[in-house]
mmCIF file of C-alpha atoms in Angstrom:
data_model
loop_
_atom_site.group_PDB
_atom_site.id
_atom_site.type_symbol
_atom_site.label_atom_id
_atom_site.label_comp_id
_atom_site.label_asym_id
_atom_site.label_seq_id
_atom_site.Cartn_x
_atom_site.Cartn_y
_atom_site.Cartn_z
ATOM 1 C CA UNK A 29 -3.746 -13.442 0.210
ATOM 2 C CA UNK A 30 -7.191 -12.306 -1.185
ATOM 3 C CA UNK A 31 -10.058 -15.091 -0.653
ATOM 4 C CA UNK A 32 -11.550 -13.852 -4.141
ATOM 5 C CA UNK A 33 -10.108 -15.528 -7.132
ATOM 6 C CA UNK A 34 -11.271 -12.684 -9.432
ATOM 7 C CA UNK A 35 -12.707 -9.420 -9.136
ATOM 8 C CA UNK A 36 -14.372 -7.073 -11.752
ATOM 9 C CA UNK A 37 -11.724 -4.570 -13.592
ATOM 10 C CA UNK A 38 -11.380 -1.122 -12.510
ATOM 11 C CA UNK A 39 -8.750 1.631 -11.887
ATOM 12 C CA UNK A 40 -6.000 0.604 -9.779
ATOM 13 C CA UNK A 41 -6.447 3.132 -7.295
ATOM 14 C CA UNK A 42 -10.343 1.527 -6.707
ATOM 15 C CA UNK A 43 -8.082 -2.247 -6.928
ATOM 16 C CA UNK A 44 -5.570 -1.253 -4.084
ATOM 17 C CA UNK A 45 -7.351 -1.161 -0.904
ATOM 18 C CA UNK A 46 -8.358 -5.009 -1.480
ATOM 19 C CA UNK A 47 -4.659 -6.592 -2.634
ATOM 20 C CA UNK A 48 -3.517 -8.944 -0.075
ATOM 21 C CA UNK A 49 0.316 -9.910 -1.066
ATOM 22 C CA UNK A 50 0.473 -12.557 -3.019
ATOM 23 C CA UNK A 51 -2.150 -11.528 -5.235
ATOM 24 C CA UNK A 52 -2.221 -11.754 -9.295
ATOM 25 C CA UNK A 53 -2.941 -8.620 -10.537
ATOM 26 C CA UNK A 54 -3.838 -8.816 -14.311
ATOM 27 C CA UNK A 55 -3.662 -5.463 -16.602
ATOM 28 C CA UNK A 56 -5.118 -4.344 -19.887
ATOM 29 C CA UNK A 57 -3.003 -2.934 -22.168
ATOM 30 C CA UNK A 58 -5.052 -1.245 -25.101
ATOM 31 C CA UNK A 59 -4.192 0.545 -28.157
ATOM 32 C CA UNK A 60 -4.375 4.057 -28.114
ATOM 33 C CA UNK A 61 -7.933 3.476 -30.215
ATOM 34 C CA UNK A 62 -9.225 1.509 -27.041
ATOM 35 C CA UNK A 63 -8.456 -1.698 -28.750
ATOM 36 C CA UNK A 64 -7.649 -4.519 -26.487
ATOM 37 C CA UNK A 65 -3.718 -5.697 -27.132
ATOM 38 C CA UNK A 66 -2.917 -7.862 -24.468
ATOM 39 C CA UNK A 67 -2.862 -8.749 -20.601
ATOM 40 C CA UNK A 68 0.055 -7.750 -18.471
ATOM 41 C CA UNK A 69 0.427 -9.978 -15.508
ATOM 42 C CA UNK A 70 2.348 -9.066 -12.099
ATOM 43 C CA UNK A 71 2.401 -10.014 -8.645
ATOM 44 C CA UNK A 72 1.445 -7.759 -5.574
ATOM 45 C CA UNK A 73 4.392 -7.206 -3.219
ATOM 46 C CA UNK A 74 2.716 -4.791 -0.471
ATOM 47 C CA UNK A 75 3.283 -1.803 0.804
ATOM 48 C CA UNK A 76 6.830 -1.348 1.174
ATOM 49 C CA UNK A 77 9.498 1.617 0.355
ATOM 50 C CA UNK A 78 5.998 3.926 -0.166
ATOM 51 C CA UNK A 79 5.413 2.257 -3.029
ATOM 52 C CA UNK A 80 2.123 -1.057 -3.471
ATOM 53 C CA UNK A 81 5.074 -2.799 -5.569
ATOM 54 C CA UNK A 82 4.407 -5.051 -8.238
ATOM 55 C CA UNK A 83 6.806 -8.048 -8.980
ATOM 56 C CA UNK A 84 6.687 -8.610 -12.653
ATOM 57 C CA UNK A 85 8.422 -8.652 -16.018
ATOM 58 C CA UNK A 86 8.799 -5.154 -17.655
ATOM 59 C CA UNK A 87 7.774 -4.988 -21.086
ATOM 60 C CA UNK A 88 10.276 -4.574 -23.708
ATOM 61 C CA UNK A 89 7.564 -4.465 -26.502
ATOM 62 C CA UNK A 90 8.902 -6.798 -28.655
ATOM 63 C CA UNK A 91 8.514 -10.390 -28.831
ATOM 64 C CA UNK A 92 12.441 -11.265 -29.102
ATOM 65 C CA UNK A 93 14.485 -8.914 -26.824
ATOM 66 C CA UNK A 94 14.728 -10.565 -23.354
ATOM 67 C CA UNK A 95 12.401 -8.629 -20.465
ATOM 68 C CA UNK A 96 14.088 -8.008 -16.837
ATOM 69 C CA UNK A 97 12.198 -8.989 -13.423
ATOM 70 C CA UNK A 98 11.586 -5.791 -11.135
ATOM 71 C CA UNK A 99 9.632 -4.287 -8.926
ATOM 72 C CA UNK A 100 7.527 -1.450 -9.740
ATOM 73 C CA UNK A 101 4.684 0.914 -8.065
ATOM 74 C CA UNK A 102 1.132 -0.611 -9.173
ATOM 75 C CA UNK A 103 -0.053 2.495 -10.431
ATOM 76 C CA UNK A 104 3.023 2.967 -12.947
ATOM 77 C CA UNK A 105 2.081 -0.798 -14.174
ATOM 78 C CA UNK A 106 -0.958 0.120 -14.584
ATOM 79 C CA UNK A 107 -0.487 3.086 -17.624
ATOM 80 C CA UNK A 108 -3.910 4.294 -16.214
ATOM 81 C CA UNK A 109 -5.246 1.529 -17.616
ATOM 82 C CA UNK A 110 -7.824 -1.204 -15.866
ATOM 83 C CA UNK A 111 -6.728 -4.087 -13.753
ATOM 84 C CA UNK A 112 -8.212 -6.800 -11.958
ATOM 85 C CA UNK A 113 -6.877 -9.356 -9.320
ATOM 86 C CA UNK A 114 -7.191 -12.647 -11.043
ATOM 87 C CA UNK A 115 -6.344 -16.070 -9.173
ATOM 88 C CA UNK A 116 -8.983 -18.073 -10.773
ATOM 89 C CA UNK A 117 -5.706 -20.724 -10.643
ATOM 90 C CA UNK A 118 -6.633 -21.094 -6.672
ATOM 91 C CA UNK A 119 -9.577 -23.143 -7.947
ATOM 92 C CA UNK A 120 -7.495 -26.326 -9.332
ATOM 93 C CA UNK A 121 -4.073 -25.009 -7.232
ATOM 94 C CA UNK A 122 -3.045 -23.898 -3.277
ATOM 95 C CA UNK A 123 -0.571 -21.002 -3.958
ATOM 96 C CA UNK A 124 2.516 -20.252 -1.719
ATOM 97 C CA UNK A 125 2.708 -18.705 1.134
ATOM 98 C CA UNK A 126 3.298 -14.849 1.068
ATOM 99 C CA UNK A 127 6.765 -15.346 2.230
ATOM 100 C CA UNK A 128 7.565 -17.873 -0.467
ATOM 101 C CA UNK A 129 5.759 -15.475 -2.853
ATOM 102 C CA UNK A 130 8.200 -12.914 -2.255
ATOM 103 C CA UNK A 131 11.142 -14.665 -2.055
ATOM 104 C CA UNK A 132 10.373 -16.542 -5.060
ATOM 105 C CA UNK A 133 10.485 -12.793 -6.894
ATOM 106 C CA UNK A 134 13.088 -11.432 -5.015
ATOM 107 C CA UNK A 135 15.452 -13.975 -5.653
ATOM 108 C CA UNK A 136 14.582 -13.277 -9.817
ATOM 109 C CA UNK A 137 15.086 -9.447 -9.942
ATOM 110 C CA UNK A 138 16.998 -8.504 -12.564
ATOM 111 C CA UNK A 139 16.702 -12.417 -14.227
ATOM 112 C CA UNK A 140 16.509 -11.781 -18.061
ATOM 113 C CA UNK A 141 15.169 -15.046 -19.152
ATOM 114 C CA UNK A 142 11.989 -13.732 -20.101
ATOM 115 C CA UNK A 143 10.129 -12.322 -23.345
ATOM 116 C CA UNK A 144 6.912 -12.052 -24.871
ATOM 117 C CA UNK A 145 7.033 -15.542 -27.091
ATOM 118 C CA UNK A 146 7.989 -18.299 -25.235
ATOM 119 C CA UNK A 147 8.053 -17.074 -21.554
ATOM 120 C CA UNK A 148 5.844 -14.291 -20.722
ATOM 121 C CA UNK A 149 4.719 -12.042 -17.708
ATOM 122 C CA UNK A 150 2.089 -14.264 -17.034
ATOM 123 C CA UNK A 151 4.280 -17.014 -17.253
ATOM 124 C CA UNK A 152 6.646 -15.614 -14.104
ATOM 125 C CA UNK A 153 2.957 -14.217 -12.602
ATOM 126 C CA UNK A 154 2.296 -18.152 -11.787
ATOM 127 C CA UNK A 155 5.146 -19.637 -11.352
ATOM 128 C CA UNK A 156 5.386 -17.141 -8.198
ATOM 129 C CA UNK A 157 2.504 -18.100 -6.999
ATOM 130 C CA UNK A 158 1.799 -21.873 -8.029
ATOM 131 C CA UNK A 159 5.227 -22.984 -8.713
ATOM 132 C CA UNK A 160 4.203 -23.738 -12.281
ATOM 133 C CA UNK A 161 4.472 -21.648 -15.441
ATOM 134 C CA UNK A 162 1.173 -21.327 -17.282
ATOM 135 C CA UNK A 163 0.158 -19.030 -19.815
ATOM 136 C CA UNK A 164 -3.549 -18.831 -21.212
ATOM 137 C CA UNK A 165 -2.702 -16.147 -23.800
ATOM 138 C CA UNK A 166 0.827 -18.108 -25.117
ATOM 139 C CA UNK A 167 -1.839 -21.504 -25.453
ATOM 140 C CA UNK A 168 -4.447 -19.521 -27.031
ATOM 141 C CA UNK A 169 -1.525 -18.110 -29.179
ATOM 142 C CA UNK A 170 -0.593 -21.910 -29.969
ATOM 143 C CA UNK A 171 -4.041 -22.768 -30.331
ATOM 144 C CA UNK A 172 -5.071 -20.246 -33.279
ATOM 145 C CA UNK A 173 -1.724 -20.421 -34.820
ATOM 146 C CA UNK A 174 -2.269 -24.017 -35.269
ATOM 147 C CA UNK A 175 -6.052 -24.335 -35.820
ATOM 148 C CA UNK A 176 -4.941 -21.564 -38.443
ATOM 149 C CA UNK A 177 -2.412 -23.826 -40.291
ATOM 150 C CA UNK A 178 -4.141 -26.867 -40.782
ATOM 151 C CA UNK A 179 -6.585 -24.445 -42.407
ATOM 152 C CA UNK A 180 -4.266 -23.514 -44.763
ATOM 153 C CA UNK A 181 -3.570 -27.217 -45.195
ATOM 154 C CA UNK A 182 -7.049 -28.864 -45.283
ATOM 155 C CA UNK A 183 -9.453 -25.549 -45.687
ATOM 156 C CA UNK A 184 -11.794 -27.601 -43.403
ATOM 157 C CA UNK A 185 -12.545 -25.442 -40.635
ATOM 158 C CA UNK A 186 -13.738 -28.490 -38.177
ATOM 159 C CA UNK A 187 -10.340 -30.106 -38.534
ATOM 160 C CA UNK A 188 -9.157 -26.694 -37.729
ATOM 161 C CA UNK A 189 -11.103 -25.923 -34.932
ATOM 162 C CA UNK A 190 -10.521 -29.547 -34.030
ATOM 163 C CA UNK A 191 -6.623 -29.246 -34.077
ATOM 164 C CA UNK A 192 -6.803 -25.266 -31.965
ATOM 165 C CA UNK A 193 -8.731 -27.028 -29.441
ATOM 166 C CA UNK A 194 -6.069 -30.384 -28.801
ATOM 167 C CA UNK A 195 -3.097 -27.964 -29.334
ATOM 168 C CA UNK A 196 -4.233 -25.972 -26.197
ATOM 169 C CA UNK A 197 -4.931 -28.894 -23.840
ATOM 170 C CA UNK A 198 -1.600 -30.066 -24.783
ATOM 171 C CA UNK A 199 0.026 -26.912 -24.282
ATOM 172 C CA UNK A 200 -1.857 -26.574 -20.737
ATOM 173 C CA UNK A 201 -1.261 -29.956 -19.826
ATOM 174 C CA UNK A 202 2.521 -29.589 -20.656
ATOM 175 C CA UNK A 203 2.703 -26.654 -18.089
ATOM 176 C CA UNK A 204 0.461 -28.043 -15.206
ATOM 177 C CA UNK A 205 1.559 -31.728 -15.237
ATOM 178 C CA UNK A 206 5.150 -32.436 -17.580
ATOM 179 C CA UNK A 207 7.248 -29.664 -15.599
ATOM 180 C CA UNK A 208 6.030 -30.628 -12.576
ATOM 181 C CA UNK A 209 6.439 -34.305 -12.513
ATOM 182 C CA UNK A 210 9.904 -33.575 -13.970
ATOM 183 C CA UNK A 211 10.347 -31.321 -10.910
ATOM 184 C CA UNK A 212 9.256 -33.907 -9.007
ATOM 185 C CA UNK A 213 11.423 -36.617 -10.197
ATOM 186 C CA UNK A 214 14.789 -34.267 -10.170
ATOM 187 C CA UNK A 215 13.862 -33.697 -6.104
ATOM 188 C CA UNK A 216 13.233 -37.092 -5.274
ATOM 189 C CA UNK A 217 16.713 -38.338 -7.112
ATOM 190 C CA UNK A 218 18.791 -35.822 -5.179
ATOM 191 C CA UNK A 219 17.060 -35.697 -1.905
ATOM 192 C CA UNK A 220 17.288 -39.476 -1.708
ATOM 193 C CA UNK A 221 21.051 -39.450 -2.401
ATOM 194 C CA UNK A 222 21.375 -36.005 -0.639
ATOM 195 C CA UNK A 223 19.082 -36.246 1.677
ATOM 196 C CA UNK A 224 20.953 -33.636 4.218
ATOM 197 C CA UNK A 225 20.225 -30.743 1.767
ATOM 198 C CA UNK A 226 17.138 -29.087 0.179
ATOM 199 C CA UNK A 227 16.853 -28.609 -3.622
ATOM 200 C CA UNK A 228 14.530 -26.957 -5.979
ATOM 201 C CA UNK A 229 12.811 -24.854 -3.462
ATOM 202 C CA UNK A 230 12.217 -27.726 -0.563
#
């Protein structure tokens, strides 16, 4: 996997020659004005069936319809757009292996539990790679939604601003440190009474 957590953006043909599997590989998707939408999220695969596949959740465009797990060629994902490898996680997190990596996505092709709302492409993008979901854009997306309705209820942006700012570390915090410790506790429980078999990726 790369040693860089983040490079600069650029075309994915300039981004290809220094992906290491295992790699996040982050995508602008603009309007067709240039306006900034959104960042797609996927996971490098390698080089295999002459394609540099990328493991991630194809977009469905809306924020309801479920989203399927595949793997596609990078510079497909890419819509000629910019990209960037971006595991700025590896600072607080060790990722998985390359081998877990890939099994982790292989094992979720075709899975259909994802969308745009609630459980995202970078959602999937990190849980490959960390073992825990994490979305900056869905907290932000908390965040101002929030900060946005105590607004509305107050019309004192401080308490606003105030609000934004605890509704993302709670958000964060329930993604790097509830799910985990629940994961935690599940394992223990059944490897202690089961301890001949592995559970929960072990």
């Amino acid at each position: 996997m790369n040693d860089s957590c983040k490079t600069t953006w650029s075309s994915a043909e300039d981004l290809v020659g220094k992906l290491k599997i295992g790699d996040l590989v982050e995508f602008k998707r603009c309007a067709s004005s240039g306006v900034g939408l959104y960042n797609h999220w996927g996971v490098y695969m390698g080089f295999e069936n002459g394609i540099h596949g990328i493991g991630h959740v194809s977009s469905t465009g809306n924020l309801i319809k479920k989203s399927e797990i595949c793997v596609e060629n990078l510079f497909d994902v890419s819509e000629g757009g910019d990209c960037r490898i971006n595991n700025s996680m590896d600072i607080l997190f060790d990722p998985s292996s390359e081998n877990c990596i890939k099994s982790v996505i292989k094992n979720k092709l075709g899975d259909h539990t994802y969308n745009l709302l609630v459980n995202n492409c970078e959602h999937f993008a990190k849980m490959a790679r960390y073992g825990m979901s994490v979305s900056g854009q869905a907290n932000n997306a908390v965040a101002l939604l929030g900060a946005v309705a105590v607004f509305a209820f107050t019309l004192n942006p401080l308490t606003s601003i105030a609000a934004g700012g605890c509704l993302y570390c709670i958000s964060f915090l329930k993604d790097i440190t509830f799910m985990p410790f629940f994961k935690y506790l599940v394992e223990t429980i059944l490897n202690k009474f089961l301890p001949k078999k592995k559970y929960l990726g072990n």
